[in-house]
Structure formats: C-alpha cells, structure tokens
Short mmCIF file of C-alpha atoms and ligand atoms in Angstrom, two decimals:
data_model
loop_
_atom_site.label_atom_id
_atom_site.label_comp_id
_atom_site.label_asym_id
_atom_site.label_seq_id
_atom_site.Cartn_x
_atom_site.Cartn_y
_atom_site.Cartn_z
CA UNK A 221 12.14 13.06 -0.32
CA UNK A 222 9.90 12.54 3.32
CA UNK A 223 7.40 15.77 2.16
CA UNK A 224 4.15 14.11 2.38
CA UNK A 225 5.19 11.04 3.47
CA UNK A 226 2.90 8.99 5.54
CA UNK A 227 5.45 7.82 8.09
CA UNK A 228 4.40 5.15 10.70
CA UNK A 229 7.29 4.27 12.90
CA UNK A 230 6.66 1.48 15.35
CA UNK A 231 8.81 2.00 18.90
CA UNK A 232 9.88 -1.44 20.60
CA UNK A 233 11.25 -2.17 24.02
CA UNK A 234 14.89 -0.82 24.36
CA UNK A 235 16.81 1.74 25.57
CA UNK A 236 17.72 2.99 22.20
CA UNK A 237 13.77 4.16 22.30
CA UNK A 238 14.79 7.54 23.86
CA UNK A 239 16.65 8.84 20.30
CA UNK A 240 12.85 7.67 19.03
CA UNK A 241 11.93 11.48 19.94
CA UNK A 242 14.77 12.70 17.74
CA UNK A 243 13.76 10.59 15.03
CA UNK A 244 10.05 12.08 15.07
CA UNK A 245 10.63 15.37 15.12
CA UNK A 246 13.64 15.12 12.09
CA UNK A 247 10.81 13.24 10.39
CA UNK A 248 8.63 15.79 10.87
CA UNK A 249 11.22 18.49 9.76
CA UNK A 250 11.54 16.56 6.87
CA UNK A 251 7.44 17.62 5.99
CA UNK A 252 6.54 13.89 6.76
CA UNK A 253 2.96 13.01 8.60
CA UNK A 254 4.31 10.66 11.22
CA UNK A 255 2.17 8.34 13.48
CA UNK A 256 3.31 5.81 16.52
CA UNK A 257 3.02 2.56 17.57
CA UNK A 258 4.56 1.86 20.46
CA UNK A 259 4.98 -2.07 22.26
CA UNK A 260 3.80 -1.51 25.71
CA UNK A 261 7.43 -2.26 26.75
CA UNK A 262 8.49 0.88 24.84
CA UNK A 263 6.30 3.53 27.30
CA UNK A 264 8.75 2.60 30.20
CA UNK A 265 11.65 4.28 27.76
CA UNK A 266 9.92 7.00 26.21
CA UNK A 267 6.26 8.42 27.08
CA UNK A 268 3.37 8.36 24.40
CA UNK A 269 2.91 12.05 25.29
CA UNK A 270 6.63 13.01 24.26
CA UNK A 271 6.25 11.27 20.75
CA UNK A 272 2.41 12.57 20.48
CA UNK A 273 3.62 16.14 21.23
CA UNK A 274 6.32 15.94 18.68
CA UNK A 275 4.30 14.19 15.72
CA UNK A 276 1.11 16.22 16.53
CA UNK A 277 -0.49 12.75 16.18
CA UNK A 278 -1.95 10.52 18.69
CA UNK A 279 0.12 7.43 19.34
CA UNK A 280 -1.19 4.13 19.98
CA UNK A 281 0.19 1.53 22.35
CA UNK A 282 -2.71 -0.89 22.90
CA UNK A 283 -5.43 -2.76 21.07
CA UNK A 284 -8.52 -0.81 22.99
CA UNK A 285 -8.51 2.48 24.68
CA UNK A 286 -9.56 1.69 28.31
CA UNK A 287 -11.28 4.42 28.97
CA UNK A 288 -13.87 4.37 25.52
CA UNK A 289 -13.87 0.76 25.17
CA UNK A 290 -12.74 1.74 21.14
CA UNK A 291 -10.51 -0.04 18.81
CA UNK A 292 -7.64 0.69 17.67
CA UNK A 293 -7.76 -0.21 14.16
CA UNK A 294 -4.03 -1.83 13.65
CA UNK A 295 -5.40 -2.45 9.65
CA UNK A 296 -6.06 1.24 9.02
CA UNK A 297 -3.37 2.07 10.71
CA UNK A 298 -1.02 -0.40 8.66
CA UNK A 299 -2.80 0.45 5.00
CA UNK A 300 -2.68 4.65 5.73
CA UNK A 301 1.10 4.51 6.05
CA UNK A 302 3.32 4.89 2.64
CA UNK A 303 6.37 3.41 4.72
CA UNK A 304 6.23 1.64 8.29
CA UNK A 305 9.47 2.15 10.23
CA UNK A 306 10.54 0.41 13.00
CA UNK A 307 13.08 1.87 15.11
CA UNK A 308 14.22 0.61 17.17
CA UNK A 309 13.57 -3.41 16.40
CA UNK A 310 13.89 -5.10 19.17
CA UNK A 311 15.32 -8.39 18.81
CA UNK A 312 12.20 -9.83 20.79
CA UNK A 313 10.00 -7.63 18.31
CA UNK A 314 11.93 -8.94 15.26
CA UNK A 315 11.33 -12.73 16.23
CA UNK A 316 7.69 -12.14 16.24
CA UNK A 317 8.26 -10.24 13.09
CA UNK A 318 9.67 -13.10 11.43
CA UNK A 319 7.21 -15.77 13.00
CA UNK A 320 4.28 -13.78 12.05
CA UNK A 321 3.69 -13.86 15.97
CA UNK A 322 0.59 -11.55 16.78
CA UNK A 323 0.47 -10.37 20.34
CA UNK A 324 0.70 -6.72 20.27
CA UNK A 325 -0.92 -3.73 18.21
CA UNK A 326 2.38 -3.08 16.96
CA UNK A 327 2.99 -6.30 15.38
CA UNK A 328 -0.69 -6.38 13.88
CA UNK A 329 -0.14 -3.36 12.33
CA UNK A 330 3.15 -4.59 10.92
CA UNK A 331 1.31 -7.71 9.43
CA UNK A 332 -1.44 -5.37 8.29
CA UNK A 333 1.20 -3.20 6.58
CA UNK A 334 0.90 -3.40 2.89
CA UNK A 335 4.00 -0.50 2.12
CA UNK A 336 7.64 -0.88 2.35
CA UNK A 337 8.88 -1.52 6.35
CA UNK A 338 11.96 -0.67 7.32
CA UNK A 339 13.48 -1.91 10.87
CA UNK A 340 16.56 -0.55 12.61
CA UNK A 341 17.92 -2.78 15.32
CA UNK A 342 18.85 -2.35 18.41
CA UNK A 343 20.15 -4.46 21.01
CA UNK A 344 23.15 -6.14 22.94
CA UNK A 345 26.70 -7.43 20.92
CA UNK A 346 25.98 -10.55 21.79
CA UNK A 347 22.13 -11.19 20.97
CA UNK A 348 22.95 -8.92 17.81
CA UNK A 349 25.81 -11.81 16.91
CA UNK A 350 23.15 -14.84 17.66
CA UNK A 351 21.93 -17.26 15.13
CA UNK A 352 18.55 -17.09 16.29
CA UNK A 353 18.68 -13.15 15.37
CA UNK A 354 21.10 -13.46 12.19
CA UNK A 355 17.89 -16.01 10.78
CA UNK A 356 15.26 -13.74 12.21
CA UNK A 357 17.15 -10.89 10.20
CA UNK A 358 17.41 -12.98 6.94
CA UNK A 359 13.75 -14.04 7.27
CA UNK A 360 12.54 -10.37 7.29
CA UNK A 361 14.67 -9.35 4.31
CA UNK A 362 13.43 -12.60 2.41
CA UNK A 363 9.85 -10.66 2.97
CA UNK A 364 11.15 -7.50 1.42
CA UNK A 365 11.72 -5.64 4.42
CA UNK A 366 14.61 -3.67 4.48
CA UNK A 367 17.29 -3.50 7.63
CA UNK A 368 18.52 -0.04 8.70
CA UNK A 369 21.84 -1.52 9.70
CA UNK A 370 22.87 -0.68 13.70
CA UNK A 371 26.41 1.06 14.38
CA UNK A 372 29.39 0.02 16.76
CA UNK A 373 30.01 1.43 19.71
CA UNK A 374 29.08 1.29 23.38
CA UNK A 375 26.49 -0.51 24.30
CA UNK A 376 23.66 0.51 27.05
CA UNK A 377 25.38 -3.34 28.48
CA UNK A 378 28.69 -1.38 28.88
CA UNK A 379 30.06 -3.59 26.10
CA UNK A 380 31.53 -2.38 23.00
CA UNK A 381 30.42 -3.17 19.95
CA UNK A 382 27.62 -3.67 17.12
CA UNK A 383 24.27 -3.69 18.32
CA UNK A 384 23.68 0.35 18.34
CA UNK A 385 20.88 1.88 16.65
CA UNK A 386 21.50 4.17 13.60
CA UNK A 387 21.26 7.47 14.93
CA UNK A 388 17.95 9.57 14.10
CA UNK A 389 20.01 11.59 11.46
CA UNK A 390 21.06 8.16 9.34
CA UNK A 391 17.73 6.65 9.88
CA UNK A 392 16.45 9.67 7.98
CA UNK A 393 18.91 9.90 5.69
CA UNK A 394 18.75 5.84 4.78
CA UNK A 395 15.29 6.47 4.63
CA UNK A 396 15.29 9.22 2.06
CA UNK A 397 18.36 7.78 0.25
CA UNK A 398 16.36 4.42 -0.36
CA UNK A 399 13.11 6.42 -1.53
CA UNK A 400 15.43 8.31 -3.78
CA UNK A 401 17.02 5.58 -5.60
CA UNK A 402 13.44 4.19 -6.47
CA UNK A 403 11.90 6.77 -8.01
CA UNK A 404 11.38 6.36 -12.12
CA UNK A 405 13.20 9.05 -13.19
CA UNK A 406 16.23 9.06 -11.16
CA UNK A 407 18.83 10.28 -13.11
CA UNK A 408 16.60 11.72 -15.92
CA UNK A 409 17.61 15.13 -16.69
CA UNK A 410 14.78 17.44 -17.70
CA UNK A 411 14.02 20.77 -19.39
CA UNK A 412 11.18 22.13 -18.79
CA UNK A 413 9.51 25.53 -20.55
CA UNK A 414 6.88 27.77 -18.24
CA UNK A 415 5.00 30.99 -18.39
CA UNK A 416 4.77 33.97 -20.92
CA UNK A 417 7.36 35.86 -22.85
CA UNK A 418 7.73 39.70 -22.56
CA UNK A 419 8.25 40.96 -26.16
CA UNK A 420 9.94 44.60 -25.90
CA UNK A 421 8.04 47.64 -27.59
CA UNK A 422 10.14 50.23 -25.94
CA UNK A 423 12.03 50.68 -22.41
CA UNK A 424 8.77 50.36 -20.43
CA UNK A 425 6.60 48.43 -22.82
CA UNK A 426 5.72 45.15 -24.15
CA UNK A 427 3.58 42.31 -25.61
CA UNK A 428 2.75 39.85 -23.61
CA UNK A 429 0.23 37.28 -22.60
CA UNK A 430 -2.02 35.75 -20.09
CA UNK A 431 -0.23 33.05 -19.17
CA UNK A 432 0.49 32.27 -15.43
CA UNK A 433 2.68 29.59 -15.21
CA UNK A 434 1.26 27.41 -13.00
CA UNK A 435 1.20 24.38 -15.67
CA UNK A 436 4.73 24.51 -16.27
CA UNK A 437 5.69 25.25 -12.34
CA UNK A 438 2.79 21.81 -11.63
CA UNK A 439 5.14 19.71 -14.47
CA UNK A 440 8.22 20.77 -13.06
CA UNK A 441 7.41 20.22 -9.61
CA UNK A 442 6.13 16.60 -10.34
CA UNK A 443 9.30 15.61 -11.93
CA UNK A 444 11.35 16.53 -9.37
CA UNK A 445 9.40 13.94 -6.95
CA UNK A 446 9.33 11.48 -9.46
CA UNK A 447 13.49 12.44 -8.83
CA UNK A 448 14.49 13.91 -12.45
CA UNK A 449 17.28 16.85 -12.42
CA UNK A 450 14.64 19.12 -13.21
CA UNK A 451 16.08 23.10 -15.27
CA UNK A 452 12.87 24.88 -15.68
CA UNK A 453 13.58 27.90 -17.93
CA UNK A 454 10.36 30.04 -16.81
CA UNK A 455 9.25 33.60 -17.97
CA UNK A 456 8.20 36.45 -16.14
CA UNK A 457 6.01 34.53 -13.66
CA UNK A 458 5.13 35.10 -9.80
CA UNK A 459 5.10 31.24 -9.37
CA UNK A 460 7.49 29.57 -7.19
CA UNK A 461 8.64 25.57 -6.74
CA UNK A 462 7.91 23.19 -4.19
CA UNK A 463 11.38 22.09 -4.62
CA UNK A 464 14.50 23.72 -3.67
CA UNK A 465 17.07 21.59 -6.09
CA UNK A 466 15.05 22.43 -9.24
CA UNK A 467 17.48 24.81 -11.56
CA UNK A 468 15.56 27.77 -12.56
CA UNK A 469 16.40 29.98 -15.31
CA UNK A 470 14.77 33.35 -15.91
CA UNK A 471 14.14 34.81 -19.31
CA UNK A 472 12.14 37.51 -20.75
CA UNK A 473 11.66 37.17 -24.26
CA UNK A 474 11.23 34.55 -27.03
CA UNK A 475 14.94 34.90 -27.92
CA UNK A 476 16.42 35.08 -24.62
CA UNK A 477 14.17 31.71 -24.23
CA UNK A 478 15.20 29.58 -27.32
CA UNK A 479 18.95 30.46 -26.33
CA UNK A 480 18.36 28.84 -22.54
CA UNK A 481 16.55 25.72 -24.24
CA UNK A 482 19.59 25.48 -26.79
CA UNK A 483 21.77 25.43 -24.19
CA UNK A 484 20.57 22.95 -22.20
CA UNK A 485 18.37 20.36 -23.93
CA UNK A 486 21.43 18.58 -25.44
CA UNK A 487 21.97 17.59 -21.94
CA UNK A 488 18.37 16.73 -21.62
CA UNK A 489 16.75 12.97 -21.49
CA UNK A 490 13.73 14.93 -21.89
CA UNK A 491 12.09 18.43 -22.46
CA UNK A 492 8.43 19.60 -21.74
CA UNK A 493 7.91 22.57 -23.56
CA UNK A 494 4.83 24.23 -21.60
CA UNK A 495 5.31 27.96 -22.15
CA UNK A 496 3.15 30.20 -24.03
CA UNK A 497 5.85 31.30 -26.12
CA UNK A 498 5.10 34.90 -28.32
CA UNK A 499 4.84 33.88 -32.12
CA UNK A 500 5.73 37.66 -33.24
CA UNK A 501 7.81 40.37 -31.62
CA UNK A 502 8.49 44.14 -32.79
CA UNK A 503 10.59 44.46 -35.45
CA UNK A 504 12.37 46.77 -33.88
CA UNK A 505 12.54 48.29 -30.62
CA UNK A 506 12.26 51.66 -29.16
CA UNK A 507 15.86 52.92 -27.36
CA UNK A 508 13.63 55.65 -25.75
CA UNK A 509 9.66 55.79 -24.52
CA UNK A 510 7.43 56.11 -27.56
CA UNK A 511 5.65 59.88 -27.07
CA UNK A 512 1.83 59.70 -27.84
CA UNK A 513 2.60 62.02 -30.71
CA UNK A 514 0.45 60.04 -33.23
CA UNK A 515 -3.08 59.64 -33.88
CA UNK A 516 -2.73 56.28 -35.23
CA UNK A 517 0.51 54.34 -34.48
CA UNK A 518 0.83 50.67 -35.30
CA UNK A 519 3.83 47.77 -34.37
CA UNK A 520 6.12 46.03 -37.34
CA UNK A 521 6.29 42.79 -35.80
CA UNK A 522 8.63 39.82 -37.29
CA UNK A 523 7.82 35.91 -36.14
CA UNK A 524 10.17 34.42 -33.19
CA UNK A 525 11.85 31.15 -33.90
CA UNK A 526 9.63 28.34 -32.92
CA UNK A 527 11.89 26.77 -30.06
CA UNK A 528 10.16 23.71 -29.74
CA UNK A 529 10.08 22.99 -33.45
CA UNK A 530 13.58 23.80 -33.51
CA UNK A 531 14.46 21.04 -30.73
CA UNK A 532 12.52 18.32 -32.83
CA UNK A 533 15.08 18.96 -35.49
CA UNK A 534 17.69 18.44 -33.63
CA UNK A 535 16.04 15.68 -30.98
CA UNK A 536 17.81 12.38 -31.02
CA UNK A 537 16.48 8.98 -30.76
CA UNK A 538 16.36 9.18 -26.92
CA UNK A 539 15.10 12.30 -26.44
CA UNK A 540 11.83 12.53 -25.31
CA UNK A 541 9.47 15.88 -26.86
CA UNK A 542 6.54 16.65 -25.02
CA UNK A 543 4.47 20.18 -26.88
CA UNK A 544 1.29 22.01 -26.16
CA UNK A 545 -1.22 22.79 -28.06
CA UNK A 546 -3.92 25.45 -27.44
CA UNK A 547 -6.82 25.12 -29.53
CA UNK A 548 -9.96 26.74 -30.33
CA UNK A 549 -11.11 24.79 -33.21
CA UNK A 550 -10.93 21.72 -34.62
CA UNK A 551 -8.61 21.12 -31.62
CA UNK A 552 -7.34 17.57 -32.21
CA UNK A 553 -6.41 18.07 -35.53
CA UNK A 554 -4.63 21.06 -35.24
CA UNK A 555 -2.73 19.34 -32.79
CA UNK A 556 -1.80 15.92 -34.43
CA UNK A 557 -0.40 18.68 -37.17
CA UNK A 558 1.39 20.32 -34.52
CA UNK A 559 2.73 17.01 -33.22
CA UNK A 560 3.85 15.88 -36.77
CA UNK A 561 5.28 19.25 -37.66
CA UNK A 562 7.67 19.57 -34.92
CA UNK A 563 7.99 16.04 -34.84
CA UNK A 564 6.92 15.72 -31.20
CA UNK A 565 6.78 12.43 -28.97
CA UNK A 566 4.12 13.66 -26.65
CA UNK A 567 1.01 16.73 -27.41
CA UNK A 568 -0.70 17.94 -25.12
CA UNK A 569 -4.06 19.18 -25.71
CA UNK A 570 -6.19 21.90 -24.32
CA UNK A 571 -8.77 23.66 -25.68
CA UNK A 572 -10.20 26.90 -24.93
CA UNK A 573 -13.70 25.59 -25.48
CA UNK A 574 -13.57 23.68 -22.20
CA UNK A 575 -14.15 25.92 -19.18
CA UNK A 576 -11.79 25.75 -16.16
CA UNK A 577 -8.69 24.84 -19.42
CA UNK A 578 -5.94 26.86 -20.08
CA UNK A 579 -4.31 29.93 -18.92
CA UNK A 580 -4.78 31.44 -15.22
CA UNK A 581 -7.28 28.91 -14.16
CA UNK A 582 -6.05 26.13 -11.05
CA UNK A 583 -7.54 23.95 -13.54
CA UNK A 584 -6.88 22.11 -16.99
CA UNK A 585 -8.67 19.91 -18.73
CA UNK A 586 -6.51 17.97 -21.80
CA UNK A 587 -6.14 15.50 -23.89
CA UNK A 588 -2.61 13.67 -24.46
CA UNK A 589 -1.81 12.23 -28.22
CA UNK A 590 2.01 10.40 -28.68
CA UNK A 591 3.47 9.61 -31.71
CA UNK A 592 1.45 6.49 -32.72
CA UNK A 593 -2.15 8.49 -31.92
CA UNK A 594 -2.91 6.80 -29.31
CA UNK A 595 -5.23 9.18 -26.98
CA UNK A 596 -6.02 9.86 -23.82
CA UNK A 597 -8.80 11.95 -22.43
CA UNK A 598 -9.05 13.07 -18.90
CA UNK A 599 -11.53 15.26 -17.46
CA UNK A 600 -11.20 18.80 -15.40
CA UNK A 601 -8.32 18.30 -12.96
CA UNK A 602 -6.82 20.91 -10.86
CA UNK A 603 -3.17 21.80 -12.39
CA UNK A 604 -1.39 19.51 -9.89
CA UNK A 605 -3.48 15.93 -10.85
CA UNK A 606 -3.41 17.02 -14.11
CA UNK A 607 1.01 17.63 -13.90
CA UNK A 608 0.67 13.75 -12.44
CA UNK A 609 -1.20 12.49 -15.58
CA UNK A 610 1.26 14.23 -17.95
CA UNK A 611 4.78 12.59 -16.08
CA UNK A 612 3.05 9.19 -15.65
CA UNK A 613 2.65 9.20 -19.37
CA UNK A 614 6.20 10.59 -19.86
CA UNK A 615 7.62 7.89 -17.46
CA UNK A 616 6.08 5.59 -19.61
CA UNK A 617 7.73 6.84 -22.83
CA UNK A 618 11.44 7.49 -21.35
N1 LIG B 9 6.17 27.14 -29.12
C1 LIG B 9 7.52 27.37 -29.20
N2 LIG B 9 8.02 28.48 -29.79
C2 LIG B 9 7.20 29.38 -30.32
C3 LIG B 9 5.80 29.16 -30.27
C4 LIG B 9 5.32 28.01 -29.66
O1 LIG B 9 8.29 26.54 -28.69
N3 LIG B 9 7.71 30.46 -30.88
C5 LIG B 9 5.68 25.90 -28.47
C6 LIG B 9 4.80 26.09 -27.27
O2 LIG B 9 5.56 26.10 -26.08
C7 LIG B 9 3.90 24.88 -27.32
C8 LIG B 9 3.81 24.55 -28.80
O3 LIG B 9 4.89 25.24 -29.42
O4 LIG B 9 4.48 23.77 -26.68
C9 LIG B 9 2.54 24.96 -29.45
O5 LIG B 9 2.24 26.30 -29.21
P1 LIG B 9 0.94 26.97 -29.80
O6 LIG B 9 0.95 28.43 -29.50
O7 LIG B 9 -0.28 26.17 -29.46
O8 LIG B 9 1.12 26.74 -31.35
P2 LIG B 9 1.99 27.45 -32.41
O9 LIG B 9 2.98 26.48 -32.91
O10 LIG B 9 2.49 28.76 -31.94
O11 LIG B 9 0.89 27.64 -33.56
P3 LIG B 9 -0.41 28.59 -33.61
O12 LIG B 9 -0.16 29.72 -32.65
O13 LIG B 9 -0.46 28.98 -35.03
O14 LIG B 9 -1.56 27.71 -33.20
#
C-alpha cells in the first residue's frame, strides 16, 4: 500500500522521537519515498543525519540553511508529499497545529500541506488527559486530520499509562490500513485475461502469437493499487506483477483458458478480457512429432469458443465486461460490432494502423467505447498510463 508513496513525516520534540528512526526505515521497506521535518526541539532526540541516512533524503529542520543563505521551501515541501505524518505530535506541536500557529518549518509545511496528515501523539498521562489537548485533538480531526491513537504503558515520566506513541510497526500498519480502505475498488473482485494462447500441433509444436502480455500484466497491476482482489489468468508470458497478492493462473491454450475464466468470473464484480486469445486450433493433435515426410502438409484447424462472448451471455446486471478489439480497418466499427455482439460494457480499441499500438510495443495507443457510445480517445501512452486510463473508466462504471 506505501510503494510509491510520497511520505513526509514531521518529527516533534519528545522522547518518543528516537522510534522516529524505526519508523523511516519500515517506511522505506515499505517502497515509500520518505522526507523529514524535524522541530528544532526534535535534533536533541534524534540527529538529522540518522533520519537522512535512513530515508536517503535530506531532512530539514530550519527555515534557511545557514551556511547558503537558501530557503527551505516549507510549500514544496508540503504540496510534493501524498501523505504528511507526524510522529510523534507533540502536544506543544499539536496546539500550534490547531491554532494555525506558524513558528517553525515544520508547522508551515503542515499548513502548506494539501494531502491527508496523520499525527501520532506522544506525551505524558496527564497532559495526554488535559482539556486543553482533548480540544486541540478534536480541532485537528474537525480539519480532517486523522489521529494515530498512542498506547498505554510506561511513560518516559515513570508513570503508567496512555500517552505512548504507536510503535513504528502500527504507525505503518494504520497507515497502510487507512490507505487501503479508501481505495475505489476495495472489495471488487476482478478477472483479468493476459497474453497469447499456445495451440498444440504436436508434442513440441504449436500456433501461437505475438502477444507479450504486458497490457494485461499493466491492467492487472493497476487494479490491484486501486485495491481490487485481482485473478489474472495469463498465458505463456515472461511478464511478472508488481504485486505479490494478485492470484495468477497459468494456462496454455484457448480451452484450458475459457475453463479458468468459467470458473472464476461468477465470483467476479468485473472481468477485463485482454488476451489475444487463438480463434482456431488443430483439429486434432499429434501424440508423436510430425516427421517431415511430406512435401506439402497442411493443419485442419476447428474455431475455439469465444470466452469473452461466452461471459456476456452469462454476465449479470452487475457485472462489469470490458473486451479488446484489434483492428486494422474500419476500426471503430468493427469494434462497436464487437461490443454489441458479445454484449460488452466496456471496448477497447487499438488499431494496428497507429504505430507504437498493440502487441510487444511499451506502448498503446486506444480508444475506449461503453455501452451508450460514448468515446474516448487518448493518444500514445506507454502501457502503464494507458492501464490507468482503462481502470479510471472502469471505476467509473462499477
Ligand atoms: N476473445 C475471446 N475468445 C476468443 C477470441 C477473442 O475471449 N476465442 C476476446 C479477446 O480477448 C478480446 C476480444 O475477444 O477481448 C476481441 O478479440 P479480437 O481478436 O479482436 O476479435 P475476435 O472476436 O476474435 O474477432 P476477429 O478476430 O474476427 O476480429
């Protein structure tokens, strides 16, 4: 959930800003891009250089570097991060917070920040029990920020009780968990076709075709960060997921294909049928090697079930279709046909015309047609942007 996450976590005066080096480099396990802020009261916890070793980032603790005379710009700072974290809060830090009190680069940044903040506290039982902090609290949720509640325990005061930050591990964990629960297709379940099929001729031969994969891998991959339960049932292919908890199922052939997509698209809120499935396979196959015996030779072939026509017969109401179409010739029409004919929610259009579309290529350039013709062209997109553009229009229609 933290891959590629712009993290800024902002360090405030407390003991609890030791377990701040733990909570970088977990971040930064997690395959986030963290940055600090630190209060100046922080650096007598925890050194910039500890936290600037572990994030591989500078870290900033004051307005102007002494020694250049340069600013440090608290609004960049504030609009590059996708979350701002601050951990921990100090209840000092979380009074300014709340007052919109300005008097440090970490709380410019904070009221530069345009993304979600999140603030773990951290202080004594009893200034964690006070009015003035339960109002400073409720003021900073009332602004949308989110509390990273503190644990019980003993306190750096020798008291026991609440006041303790989360440890690192939760803080991550919250973190993740809350960026989880927000994504649009969080419990979505869907299917999701990719690559060739290998059509048998004999024990070492086949027909096949040139498609890599790396559409279906891009749409499958997306999904998953958008948070869907992503089973990608993927052909002979050398591609491999970002994600770990996508559910990949290997087939060979057209057959072996439509009996994985049977299987699982009742289950489905959704299926993307991307793979270049083979429209005819031999008739019959060899048990042994074919001997070049013959001076001609030629292939019986029968037509394969078309899978994704046979889902739109059985789709239900809430089942969302999505098809490809590759085209060399009047492209659009063939594909409203195709859209009709297997009575699709979703076409996607590429046409072989356009150079840098279709198989192999990094790139794609298509054109997406639902159900009510409405169209959308985009323009030559590496297979990653152009994934994006595909789920944002499928979000839309689940
Ligand atoms: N498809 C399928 N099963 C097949 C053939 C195609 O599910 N046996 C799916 C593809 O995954 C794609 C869509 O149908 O999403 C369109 O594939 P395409 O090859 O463009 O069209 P066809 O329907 O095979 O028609 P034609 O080859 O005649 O253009």
């Amino acid at each position: 959930m933290l891959e590629g996450k712009k993290i800024l976590l902002g360090v405030c005066g407390s003991i609890a800003a030791y377990k701040s080096a733990t909570l970088v480099r977990l971040l930064v396990k997690a395959g986030a891009n963290v940055q600090v802020v630190m209060t100046s009261d922080s650096t007598n916890f925890i050194t910039p250089l500890t936290l600037s070793t572990l994030s591989k980032n500078p870290v900033y603790h004051e307005y102007f570097k002494a020694e250049t005379g340069e600013w440090n710009n608290h609004v960049e700072l504030g609009l590059w991060a996708d979350i701002m974290v601050i951990a921990p809060a100090s209840a000092n830090t979380m009074a300014k917070m709340a007052g919109g009190l300005v008097d440090n680069l970490l709380t410019a940044v904070y009221l530069s920040a345009k993304c979600q903040v999140y603030f773990a506290p951290a202080m004594d039982l009893d200034m964690w029990k006070h009015n003035a902090t339960r109002d400073n609290i409720s003021q900073l949720q009332s602004f949308g920020n989110i509390l990273i509640p503190p644990g019980s325990g003993e306190l750096a005061s020798g008291l026991h009780g609440e006041g303790r930050m989360a440890e690192p591990e939760e803080i991550v964990n919250f973190l993740a968990d809350d960026i989880r629960k927000k994504l649009p297709l969080v419990n979505k379940r869907v299917m999701v076709t990719a690559g060739p099929t290998y059509e048998a001729i004999d024990p070492v031969r086949f027909i096949g075709n040139h498609s890599s994969g790396k559409m279906g891998f891009a749409i499958a991959d997306e999904l998953a960060s958008l948070g869907a339960s992503v089973t990608l049932v993927a052909g002979p292919t050398a591609q491999k997921s970002k994600y770990h908890n996508i559910k990949r199922i290997d087939i060979t052939s057209a057959a072996e294909m439509l009996e994985a997509c049977l299987q699982h698209f009742n289950q489905s809120d959704a299926c993307v049928m991307c793979a270049a499935v083979a429209d005819y396979t031999p008739a019959h196959v060899a048990e042994q090697k074919i001997k070049k015996t013959e001076e001609q030779f030629s292939i019986e072939l029968k037509k394969t079930t078309d899978i994704l026509k046979t889902l739109g017969k059985q789709k239900r109401n809430n089942q969302v279709l999505v098809g490809f179409a590759l085209e060399t010739n009047n492209e659009e029409e063939h594909a409203i046909e195709k859209l009709k004919k297997k009575n699709l929610d979703l076409i996607v259009l590429n046409s072989l015309n356009d150079s840098g579309a279709g198989f192999k290529s990094d790139t794609n350039k298509v054109t997406l047609i639902d159900s009510q013709l409405n169209k959308t062209h985009f323009g030559l997109k590496n297979k990653t942007e152009v994934a994006r553009d595909i789920c944002a229009k499928l979000v839309e229609l689940m």
